[in-house]
mmCIF file of C-alpha atoms in Angstrom:
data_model
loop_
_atom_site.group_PDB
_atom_site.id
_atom_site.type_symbol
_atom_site.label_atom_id
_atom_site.label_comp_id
_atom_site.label_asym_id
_atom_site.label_seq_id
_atom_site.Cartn_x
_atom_site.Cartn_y
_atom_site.Cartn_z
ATOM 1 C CA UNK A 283 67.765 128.638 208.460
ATOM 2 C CA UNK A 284 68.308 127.646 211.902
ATOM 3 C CA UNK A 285 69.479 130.176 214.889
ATOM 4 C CA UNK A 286 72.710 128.348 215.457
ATOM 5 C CA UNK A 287 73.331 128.327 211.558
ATOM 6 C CA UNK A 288 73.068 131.849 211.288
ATOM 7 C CA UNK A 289 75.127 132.894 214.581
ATOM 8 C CA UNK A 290 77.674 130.914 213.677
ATOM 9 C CA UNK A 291 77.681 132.626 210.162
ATOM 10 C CA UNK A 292 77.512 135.461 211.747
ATOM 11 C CA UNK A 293 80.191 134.944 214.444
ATOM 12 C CA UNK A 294 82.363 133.926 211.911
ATOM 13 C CA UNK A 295 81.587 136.994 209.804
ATOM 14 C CA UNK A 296 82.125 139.043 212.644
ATOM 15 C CA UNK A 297 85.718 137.743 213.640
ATOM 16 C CA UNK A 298 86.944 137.411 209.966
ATOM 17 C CA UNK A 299 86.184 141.449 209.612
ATOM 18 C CA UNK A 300 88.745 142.203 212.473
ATOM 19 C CA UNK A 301 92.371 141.814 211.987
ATOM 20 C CA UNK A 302 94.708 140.532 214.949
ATOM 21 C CA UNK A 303 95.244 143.961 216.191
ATOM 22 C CA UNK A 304 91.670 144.760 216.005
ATOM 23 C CA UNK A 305 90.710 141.463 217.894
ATOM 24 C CA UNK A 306 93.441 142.056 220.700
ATOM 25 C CA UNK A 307 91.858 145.676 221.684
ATOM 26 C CA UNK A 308 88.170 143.821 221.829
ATOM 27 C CA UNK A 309 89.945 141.513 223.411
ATOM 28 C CA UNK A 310 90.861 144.272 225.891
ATOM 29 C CA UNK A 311 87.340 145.515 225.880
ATOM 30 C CA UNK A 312 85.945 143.190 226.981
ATOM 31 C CA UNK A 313 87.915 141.625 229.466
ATOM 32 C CA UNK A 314 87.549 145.692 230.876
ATOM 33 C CA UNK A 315 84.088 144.674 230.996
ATOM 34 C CA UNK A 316 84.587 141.301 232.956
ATOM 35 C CA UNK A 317 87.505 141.517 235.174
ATOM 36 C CA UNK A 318 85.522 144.029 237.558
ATOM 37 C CA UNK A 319 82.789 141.696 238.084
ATOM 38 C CA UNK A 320 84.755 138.435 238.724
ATOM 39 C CA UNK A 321 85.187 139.653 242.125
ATOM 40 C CA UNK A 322 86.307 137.113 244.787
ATOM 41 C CA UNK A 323 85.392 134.036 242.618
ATOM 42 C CA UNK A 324 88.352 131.958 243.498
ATOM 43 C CA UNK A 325 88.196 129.300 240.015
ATOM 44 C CA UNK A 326 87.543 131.017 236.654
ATOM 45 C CA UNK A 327 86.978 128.522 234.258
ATOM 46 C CA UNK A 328 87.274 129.861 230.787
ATOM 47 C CA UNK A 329 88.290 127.882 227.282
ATOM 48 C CA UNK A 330 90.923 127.879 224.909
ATOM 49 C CA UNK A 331 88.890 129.293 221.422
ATOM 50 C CA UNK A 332 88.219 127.907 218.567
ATOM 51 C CA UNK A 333 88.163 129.337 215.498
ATOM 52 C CA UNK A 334 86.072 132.553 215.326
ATOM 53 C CA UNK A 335 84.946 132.802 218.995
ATOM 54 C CA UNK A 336 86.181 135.559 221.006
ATOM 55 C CA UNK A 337 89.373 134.796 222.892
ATOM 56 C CA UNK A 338 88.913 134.990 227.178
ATOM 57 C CA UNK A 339 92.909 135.434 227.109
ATOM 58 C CA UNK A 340 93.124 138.908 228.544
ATOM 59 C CA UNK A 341 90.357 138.557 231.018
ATOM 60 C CA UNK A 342 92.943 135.547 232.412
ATOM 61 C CA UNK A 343 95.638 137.441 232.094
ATOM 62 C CA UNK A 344 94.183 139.627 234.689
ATOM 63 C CA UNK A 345 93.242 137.217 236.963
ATOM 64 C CA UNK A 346 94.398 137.939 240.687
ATOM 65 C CA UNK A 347 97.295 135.852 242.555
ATOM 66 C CA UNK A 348 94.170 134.253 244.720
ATOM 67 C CA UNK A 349 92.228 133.548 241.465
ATOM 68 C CA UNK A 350 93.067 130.079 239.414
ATOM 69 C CA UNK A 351 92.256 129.484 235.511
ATOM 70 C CA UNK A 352 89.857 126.387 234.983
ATOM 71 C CA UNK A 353 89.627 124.987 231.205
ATOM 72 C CA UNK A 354 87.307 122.159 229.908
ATOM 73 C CA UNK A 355 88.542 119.053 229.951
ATOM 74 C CA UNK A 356 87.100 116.119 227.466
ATOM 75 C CA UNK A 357 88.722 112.149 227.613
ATOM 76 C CA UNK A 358 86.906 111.737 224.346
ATOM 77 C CA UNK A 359 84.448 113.072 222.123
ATOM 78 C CA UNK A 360 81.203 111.154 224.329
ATOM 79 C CA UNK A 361 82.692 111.878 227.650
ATOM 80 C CA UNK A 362 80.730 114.478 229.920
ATOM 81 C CA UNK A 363 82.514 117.844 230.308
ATOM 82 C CA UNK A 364 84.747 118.563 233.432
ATOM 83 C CA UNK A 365 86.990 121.476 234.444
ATOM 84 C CA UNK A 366 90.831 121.208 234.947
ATOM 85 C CA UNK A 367 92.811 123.786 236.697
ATOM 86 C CA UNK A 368 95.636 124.759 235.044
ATOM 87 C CA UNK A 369 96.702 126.029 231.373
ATOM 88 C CA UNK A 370 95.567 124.305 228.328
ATOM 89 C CA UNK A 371 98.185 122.224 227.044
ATOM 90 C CA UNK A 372 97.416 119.018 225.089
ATOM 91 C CA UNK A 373 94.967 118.784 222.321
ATOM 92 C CA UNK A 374 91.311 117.670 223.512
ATOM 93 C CA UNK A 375 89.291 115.303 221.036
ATOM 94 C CA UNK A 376 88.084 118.646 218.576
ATOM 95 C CA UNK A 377 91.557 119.772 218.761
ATOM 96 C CA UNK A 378 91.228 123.076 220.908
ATOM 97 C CA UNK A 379 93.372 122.789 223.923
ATOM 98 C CA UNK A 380 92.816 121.621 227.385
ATOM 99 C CA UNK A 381 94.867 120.954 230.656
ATOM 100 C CA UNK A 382 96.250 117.706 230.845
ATOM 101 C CA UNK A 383 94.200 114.310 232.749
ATOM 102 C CA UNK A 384 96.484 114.443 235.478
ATOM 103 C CA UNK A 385 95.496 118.392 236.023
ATOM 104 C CA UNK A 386 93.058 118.468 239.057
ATOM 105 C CA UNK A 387 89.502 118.346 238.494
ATOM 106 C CA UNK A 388 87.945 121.621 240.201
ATOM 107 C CA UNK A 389 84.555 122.979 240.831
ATOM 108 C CA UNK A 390 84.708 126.710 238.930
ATOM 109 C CA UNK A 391 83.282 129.468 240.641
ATOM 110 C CA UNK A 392 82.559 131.274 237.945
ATOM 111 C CA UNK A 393 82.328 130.120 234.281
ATOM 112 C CA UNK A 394 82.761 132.206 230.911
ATOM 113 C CA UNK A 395 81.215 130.602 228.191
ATOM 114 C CA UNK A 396 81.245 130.654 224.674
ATOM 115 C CA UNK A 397 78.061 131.773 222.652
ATOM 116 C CA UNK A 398 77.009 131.446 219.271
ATOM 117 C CA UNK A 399 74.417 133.523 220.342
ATOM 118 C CA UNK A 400 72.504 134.877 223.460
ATOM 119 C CA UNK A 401 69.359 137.328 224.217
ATOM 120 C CA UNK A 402 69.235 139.444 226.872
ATOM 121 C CA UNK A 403 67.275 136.952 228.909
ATOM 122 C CA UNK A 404 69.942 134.437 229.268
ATOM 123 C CA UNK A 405 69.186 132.083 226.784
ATOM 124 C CA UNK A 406 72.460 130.766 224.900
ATOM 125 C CA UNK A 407 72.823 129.021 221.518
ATOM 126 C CA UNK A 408 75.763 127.030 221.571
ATOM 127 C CA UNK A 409 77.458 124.531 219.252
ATOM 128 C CA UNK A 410 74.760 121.753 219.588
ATOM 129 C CA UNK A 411 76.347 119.244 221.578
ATOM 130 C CA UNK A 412 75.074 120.079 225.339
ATOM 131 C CA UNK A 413 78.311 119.800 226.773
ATOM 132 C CA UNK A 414 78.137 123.270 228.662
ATOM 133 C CA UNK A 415 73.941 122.810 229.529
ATOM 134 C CA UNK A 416 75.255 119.250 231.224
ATOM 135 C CA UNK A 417 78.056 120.230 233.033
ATOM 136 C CA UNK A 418 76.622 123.489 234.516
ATOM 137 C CA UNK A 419 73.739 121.431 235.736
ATOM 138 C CA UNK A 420 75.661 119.141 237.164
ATOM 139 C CA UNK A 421 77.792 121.850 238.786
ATOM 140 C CA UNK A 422 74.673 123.828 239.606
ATOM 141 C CA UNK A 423 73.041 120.647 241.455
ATOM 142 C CA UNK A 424 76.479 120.883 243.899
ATOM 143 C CA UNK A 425 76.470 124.221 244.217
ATOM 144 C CA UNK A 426 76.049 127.905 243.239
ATOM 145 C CA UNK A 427 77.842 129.236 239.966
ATOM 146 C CA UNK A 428 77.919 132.162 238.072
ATOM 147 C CA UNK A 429 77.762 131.849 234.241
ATOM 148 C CA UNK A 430 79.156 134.954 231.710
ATOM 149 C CA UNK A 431 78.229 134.156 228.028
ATOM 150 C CA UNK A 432 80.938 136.252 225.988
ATOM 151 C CA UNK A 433 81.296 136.854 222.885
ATOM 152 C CA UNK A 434 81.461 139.314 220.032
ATOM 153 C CA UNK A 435 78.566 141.982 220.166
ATOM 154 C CA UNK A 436 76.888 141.052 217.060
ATOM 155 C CA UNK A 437 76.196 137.745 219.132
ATOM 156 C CA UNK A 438 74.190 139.298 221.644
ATOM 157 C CA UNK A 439 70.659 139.834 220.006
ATOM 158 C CA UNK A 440 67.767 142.067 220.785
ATOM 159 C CA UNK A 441 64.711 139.646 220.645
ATOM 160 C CA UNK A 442 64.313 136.259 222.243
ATOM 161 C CA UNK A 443 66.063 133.076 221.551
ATOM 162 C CA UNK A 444 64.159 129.601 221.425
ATOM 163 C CA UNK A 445 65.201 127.499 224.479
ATOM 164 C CA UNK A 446 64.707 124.200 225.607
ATOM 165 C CA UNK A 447 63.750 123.096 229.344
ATOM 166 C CA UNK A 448 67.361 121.650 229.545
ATOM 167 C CA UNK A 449 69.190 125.244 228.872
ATOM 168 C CA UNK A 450 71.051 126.110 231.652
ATOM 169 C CA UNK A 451 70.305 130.203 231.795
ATOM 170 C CA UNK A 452 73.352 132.597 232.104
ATOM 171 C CA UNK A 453 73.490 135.170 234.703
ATOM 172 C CA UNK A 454 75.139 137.869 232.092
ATOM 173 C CA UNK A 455 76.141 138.062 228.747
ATOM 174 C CA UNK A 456 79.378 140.320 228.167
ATOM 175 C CA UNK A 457 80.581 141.416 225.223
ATOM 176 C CA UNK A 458 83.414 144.476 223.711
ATOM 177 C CA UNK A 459 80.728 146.986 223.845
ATOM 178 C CA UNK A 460 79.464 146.032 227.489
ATOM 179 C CA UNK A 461 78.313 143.716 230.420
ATOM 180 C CA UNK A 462 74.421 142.377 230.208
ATOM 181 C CA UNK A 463 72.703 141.398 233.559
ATOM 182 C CA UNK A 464 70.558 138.621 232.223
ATOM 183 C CA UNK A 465 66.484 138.500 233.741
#
């Protein structure tokens, strides 16, 4: 069975053991874990969830007045990921929310993303599709970004993940129980 098979079994597992008050409090956690480390990044791009991934809400909810929310933003399934400032509010093309086309295009300054699942190196196993590797590159090529993988702690894993020489690296990997520097 492949690694992204099993996380996402796993993920899924995970969420579906929690009910909605026990996902707001690790909700809580975690964003306890992230907010302090955001520090003076002025863009935060985060995403709207989908299904069983960990929701970024409260970590945005405690953004700062001189701190902005950034969302991924798709014009169709092939087109390359951007970020939009602002809330999500129209479907994207897999039906999780994103901001709107007219919504300015913005450069994040930090970026939470999603896991299926992540080592304590950095390496990330995502959905398959690249979109995040891409994008960070590109945005990486421009200029300097810091990446946070979160999600749930049974998505952070002990031993090494198989990566390919197109994975873009996180910097961290946060989770309910705690905040990962990655080497």
């Amino acid at each position: 069975m492949s690694a992204r098979i099993e996380g996402l079994r796993l993920r899924r597992d995970c969420a579906a053991a929690l009910d909605a008050d026990a996902r707001a409090v690790e909700a809580a956690a975690l964003a306890d874990h992230v907010v302090p480390r955001l520090g003076n990044g002025a863009t935060i791009a985060a995403y709207h969830p989908l299904k069983s991934e960990i929701d970024p809400g409260a970590i945005l909810d405690r953004l700062t007045p001189g701190q902005r929310a950034a969302f991924p933003w798709f014009a169709d399934r092939e087109a390359e990921m951007i970020w939009r400032s602002g809330p999500p509010t129209e479907p994207g093309p897999w039906g999780m929310g994103q901001p709107g086309a007219d919504a300015p295009a913005v450069d994040p300054d930090i970026v939470l993303v999603p896991i299926v699942l992540a080592d304590r190196a950095g390496t990330r196993i995502g959905h398959g599709k690249g979109h995040y590797d891409r994008a960070l590159a590109r945005l990486r090529a421009r200029r300097a970004v810091a990446t946070i993988g979160i999600g749930w702690a049974c998505q952070l894993v002990p031993g090494p993940l198989p990566a390919d020489s197109w994975d873009v690296r996180l910097d961290a990997v946060a989770t309910p129980e705690g905040w990962f520097p990655c080497a």
